[in-house]
CSV table of C-alpha atoms in Angstrom, one decimal:
chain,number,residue,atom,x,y,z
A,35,UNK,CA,23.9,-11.6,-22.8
A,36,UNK,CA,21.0,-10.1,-24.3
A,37,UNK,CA,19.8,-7.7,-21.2
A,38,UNK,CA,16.1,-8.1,-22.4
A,39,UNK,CA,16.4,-12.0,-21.0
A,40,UNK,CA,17.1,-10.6,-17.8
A,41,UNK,CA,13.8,-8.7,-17.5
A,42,UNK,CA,15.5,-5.4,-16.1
A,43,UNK,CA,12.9,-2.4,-15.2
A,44,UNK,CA,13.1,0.6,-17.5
A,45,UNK,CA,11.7,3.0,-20.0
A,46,UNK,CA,8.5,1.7,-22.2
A,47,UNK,CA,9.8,1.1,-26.0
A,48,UNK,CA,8.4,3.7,-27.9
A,49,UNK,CA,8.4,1.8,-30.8
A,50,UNK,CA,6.1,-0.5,-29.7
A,51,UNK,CA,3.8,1.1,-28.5
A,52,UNK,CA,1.1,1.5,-31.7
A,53,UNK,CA,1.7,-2.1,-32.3
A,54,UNK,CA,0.5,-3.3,-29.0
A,55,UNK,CA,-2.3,-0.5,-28.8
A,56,UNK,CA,-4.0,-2.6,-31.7
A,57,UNK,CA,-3.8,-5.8,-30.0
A,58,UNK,CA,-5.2,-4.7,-26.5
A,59,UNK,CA,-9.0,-4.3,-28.2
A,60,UNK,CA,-9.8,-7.7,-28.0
A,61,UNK,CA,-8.5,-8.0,-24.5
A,62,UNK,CA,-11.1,-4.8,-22.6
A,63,UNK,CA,-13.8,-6.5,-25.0
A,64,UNK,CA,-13.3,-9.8,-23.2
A,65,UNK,CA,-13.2,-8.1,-20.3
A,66,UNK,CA,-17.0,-6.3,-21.0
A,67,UNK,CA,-18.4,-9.5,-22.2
A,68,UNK,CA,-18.0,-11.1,-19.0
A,69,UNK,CA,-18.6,-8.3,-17.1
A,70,UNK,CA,-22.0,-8.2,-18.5
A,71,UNK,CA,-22.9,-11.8,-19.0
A,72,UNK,CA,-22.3,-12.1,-15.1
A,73,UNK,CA,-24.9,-12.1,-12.5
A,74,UNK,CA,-24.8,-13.8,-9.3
A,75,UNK,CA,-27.5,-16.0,-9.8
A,76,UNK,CA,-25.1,-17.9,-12.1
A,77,UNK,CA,-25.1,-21.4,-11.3
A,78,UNK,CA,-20.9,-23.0,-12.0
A,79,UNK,CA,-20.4,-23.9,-15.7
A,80,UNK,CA,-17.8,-24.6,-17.9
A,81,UNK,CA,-18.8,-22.2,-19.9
A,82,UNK,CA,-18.9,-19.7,-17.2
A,83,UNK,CA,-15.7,-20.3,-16.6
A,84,UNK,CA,-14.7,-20.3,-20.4
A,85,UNK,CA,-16.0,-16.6,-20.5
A,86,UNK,CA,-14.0,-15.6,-16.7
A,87,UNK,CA,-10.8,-17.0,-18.5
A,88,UNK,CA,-11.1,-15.3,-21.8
A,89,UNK,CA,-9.5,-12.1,-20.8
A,90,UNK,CA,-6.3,-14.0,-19.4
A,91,UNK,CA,-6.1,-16.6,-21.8
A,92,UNK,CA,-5.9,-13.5,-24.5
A,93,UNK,CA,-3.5,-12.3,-22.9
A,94,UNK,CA,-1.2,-15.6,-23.1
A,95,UNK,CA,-1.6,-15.2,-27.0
A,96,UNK,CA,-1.0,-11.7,-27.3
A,97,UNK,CA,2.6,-11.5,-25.3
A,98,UNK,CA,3.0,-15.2,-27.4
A,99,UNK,CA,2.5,-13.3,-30.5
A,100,UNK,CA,3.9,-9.2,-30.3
A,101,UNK,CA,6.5,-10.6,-27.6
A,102,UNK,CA,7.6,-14.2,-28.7
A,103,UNK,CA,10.4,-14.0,-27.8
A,104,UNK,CA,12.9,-13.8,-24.1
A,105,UNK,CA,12.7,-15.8,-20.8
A,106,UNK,CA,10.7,-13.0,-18.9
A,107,UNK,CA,7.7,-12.9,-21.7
A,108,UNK,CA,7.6,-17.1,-21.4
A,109,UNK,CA,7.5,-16.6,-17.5
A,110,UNK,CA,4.7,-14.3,-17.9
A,111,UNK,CA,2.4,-16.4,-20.0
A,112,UNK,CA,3.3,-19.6,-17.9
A,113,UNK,CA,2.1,-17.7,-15.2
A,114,UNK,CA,-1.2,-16.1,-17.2
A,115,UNK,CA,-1.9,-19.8,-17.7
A,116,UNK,CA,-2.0,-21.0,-14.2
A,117,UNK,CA,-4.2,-17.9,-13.2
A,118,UNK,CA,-6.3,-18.9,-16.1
A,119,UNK,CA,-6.6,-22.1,-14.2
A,120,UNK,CA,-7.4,-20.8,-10.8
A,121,UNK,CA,-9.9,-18.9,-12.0
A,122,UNK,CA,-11.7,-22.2,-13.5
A,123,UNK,CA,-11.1,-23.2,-10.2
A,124,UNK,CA,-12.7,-20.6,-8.5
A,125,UNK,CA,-15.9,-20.7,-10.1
A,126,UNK,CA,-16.7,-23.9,-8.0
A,127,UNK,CA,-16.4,-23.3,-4.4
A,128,UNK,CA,-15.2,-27.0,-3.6
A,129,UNK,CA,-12.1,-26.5,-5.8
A,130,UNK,CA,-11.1,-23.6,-3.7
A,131,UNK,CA,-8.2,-24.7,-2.3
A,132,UNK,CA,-6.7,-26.0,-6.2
A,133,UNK,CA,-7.6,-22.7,-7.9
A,134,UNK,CA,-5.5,-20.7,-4.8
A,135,UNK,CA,-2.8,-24.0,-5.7
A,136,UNK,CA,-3.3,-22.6,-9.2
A,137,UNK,CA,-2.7,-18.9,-8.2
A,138,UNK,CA,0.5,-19.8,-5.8
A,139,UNK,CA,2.0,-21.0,-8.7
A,140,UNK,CA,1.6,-18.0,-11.0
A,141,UNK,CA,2.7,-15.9,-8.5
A,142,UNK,CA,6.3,-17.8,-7.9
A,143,UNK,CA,6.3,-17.7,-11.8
A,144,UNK,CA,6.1,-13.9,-11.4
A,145,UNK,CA,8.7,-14.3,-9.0
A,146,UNK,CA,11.1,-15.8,-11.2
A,147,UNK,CA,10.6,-13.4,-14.0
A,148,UNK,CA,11.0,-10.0,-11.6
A,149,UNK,CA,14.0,-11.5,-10.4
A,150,UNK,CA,15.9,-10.4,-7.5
A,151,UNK,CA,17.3,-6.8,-9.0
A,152,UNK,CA,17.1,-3.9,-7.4
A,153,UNK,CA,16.8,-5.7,-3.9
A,154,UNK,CA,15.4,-2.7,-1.8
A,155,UNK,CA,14.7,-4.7,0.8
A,156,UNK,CA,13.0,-1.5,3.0
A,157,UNK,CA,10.1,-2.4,0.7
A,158,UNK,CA,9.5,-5.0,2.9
A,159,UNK,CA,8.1,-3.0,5.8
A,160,UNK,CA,5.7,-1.2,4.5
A,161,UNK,CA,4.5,-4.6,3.4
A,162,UNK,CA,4.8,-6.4,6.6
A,163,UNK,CA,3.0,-3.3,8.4
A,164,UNK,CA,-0.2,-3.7,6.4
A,165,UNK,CA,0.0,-7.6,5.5
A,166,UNK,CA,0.3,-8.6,9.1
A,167,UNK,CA,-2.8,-6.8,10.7
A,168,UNK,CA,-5.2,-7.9,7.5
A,169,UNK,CA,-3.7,-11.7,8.1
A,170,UNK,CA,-4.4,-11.8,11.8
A,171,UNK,CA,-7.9,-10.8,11.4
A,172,UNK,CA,-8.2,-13.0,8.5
A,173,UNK,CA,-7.1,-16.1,10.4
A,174,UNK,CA,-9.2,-15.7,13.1
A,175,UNK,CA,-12.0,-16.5,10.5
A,176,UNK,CA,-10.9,-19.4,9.0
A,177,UNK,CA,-11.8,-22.7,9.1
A,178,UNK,CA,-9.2,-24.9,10.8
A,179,UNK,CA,-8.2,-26.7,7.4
A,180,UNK,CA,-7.5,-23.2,6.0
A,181,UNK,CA,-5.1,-21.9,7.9
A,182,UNK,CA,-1.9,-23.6,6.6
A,183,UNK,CA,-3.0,-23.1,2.9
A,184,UNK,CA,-3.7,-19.8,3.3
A,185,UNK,CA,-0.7,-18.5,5.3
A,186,UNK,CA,1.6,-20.5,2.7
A,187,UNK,CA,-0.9,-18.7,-0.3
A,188,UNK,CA,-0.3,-15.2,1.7
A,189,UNK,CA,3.9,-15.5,1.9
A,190,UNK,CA,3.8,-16.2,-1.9
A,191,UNK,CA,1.7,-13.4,-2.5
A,192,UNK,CA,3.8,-10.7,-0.3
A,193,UNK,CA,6.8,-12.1,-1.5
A,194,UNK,CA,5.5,-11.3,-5.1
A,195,UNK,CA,4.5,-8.1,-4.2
A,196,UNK,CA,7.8,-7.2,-2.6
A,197,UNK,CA,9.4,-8.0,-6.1
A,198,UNK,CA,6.9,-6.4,-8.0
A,199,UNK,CA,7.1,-2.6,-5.8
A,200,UNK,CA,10.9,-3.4,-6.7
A,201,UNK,CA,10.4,-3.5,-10.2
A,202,UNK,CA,8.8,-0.3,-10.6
A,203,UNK,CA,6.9,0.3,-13.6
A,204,UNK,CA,3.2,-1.7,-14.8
A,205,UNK,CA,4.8,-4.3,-13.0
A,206,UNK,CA,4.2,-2.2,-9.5
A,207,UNK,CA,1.0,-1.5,-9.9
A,208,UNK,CA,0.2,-4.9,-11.7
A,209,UNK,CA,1.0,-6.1,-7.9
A,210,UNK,CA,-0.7,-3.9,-6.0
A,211,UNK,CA,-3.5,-4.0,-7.8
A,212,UNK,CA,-2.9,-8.2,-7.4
A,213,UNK,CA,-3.1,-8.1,-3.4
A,214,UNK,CA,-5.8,-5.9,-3.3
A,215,UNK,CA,-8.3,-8.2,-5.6
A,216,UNK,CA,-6.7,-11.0,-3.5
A,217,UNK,CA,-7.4,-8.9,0.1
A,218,UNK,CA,-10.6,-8.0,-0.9
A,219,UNK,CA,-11.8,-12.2,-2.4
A,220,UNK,CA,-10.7,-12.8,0.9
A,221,UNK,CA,-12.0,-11.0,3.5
A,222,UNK,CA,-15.6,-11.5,1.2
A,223,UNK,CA,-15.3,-15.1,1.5
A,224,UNK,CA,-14.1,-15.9,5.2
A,225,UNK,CA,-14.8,-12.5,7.2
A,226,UNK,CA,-17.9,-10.5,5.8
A,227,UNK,CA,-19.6,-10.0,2.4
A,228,UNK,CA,-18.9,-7.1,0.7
A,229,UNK,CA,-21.0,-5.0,-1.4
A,230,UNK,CA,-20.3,-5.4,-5.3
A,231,UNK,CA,-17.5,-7.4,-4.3
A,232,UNK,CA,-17.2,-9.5,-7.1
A,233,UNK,CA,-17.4,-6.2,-9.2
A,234,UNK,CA,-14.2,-5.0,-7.2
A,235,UNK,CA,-11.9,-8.6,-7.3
A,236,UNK,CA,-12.1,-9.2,-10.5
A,237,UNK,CA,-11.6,-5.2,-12.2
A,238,UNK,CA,-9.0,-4.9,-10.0
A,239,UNK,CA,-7.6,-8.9,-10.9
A,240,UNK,CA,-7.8,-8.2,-14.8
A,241,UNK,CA,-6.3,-4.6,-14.4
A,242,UNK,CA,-3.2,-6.4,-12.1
A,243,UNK,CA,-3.1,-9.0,-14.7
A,244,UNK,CA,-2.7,-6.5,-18.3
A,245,UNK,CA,-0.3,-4.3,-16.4
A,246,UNK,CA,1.8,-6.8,-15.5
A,247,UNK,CA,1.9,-8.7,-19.3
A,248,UNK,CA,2.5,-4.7,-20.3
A,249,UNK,CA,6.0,-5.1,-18.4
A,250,UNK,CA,7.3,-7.1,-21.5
A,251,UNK,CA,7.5,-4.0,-23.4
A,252,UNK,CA,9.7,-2.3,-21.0
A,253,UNK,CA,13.1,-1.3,-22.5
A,254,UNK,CA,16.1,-3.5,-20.7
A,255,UNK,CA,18.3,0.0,-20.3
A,256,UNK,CA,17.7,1.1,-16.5
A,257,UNK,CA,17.2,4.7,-16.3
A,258,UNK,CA,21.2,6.4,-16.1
A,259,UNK,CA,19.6,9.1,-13.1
C-alpha cells in the first residue's frame, strides 16, 4: 500500500515546495479582499458570503489540482467544503445552528484523514484541563436549546484537536489555531463581546484552515529518530 494514502506525519517534500509557493498567492489575496471589504455594518448577503468563502473554496481547488491525488487530500477538500458551507451559514444568525452542523462535519472529515496513528493518548489531558473550564462557563450562557448542540459541536472539536496535536506538523497548529477561532466565536457570541473579535476568528480560522490543506505535502516516511 502506497503509505501516502495513509496520511502518515513526516518531513515536508522538498520538492514541492516552489510548486505550491506559486499557488498560495491567490489564496492570502482572497484572504485581504475580504478582510477589507468587511465592516460590521454589513447587512447578510450572498455575496457577502461568496467573498467569506473565497479563501476556503481556493483552497479546495488548489489541493484538487497540485495534490489530486490520495484519500487524505480528498478528505481534506470534503472537509474545506463543508467549512465553506458553515461559513455561508454563519453569516445569517438564524442559520446558526446548520453552519455549526456544517462545521461538525468538517471536523469528523478531519478526523478521518488524521487517522488514529500515533495514539498518544496523554494529549488528552492537557485538552480536557483547558476544554472543560471554558465549556462550563460557556454553558452557563446558553440558551436552553443550545446546550445539546453545542456540547455535541464541542466533543467533535476536541476530539479533532486531539488527533490533530497527534499528527504533529501544519496539521498541529492547523488545530490549535481551529479551537481558538472556534473559543473565541463563542464566548463573543453567548458570554461577552469581544473587541475586534471578528478580526481575531476569522485570521486565526483561515490560518487553521491553509495549515492544515499544507499537511498534504508532508512526506509519508515518519522521522527514523
Amino acid at each position: 500500500m502506497d503509505a501516502r494514502e495513509e496520511g502518515l506525519p513526516g518531513k515536508a517534500r522538498f520538492s514541492a515546495q516552489p510548486r505550491v509557493g506559486r499557488w498560495l498567492s491567490p489564496f492570502f489575496l482572497t484572504c485581504a479582499v475580504y478582510f477589507l471589504l468587511w465592516s460590521p455594518e454589513n447587512q447578510p448577503s450572498w455575496v457577502g458570503a461568496l467573498v467569506k468563502c473565497l479563501p476556503i473554496l481556493y483552497l479546495v481547488v488548489f489541493l484538487w489540482t497540485v495534490y489530486p491525488g490520495g484519500s487524505y487530500s480528498l478528505l481534506l477538500q470534503g472537509a474545506l467544503l463543508c467549512s465553506a458551507v458553515g461559513d455561508s451559514c454563519l453569516v445569517w444568525p438564524e442559520a446558526f445552528l446548520h453552519g455549526m452542523a456544517a462545521f461538525a462535519v468538517a471536523h469528523l472529515l478531519y478526523l478521518w484523514a488524521f487517522g488514529l496513528a500515533p495514539l498518544k493518548p496523554g494529549l488528552l489531558l492537557p485538552i480536557l484541563l483547558a476544554s472543560i473550564p471554558y465549556y462550563g462557563l460557556l454553558l452557563w450562557h446558553l440558551p436552553p436549546d443550545m446546550v445539546l448542540p453545542l456540547t455535541a459541536y464541542s466533543l467533535v472539536l476536541a476530539v479533532m484537536l486531539w488527533r490533530g496535536l497527534a499528527r504533529g506538523g501544519s496539521t498541529c497548529w492547523g488545530a490549535l489555531l481551529f479551537t481558538l477561532s472556534d473559543a473565541v466565536l463563542a464566548w463573543n457570541i453567548f458570554v461577552h463581546p469581544l473587541p475586534h473579535a471578528h478580526l481575531v476568528v476569522m485570521a486565526t480560522y483561515y490560518a487553521a484552515q491553509i495549515l492544515i490543506a499544507l499537511s498534504a505535502f508532508q512526506s509519508p516516511r515518519l522521522k527514523s529518530n
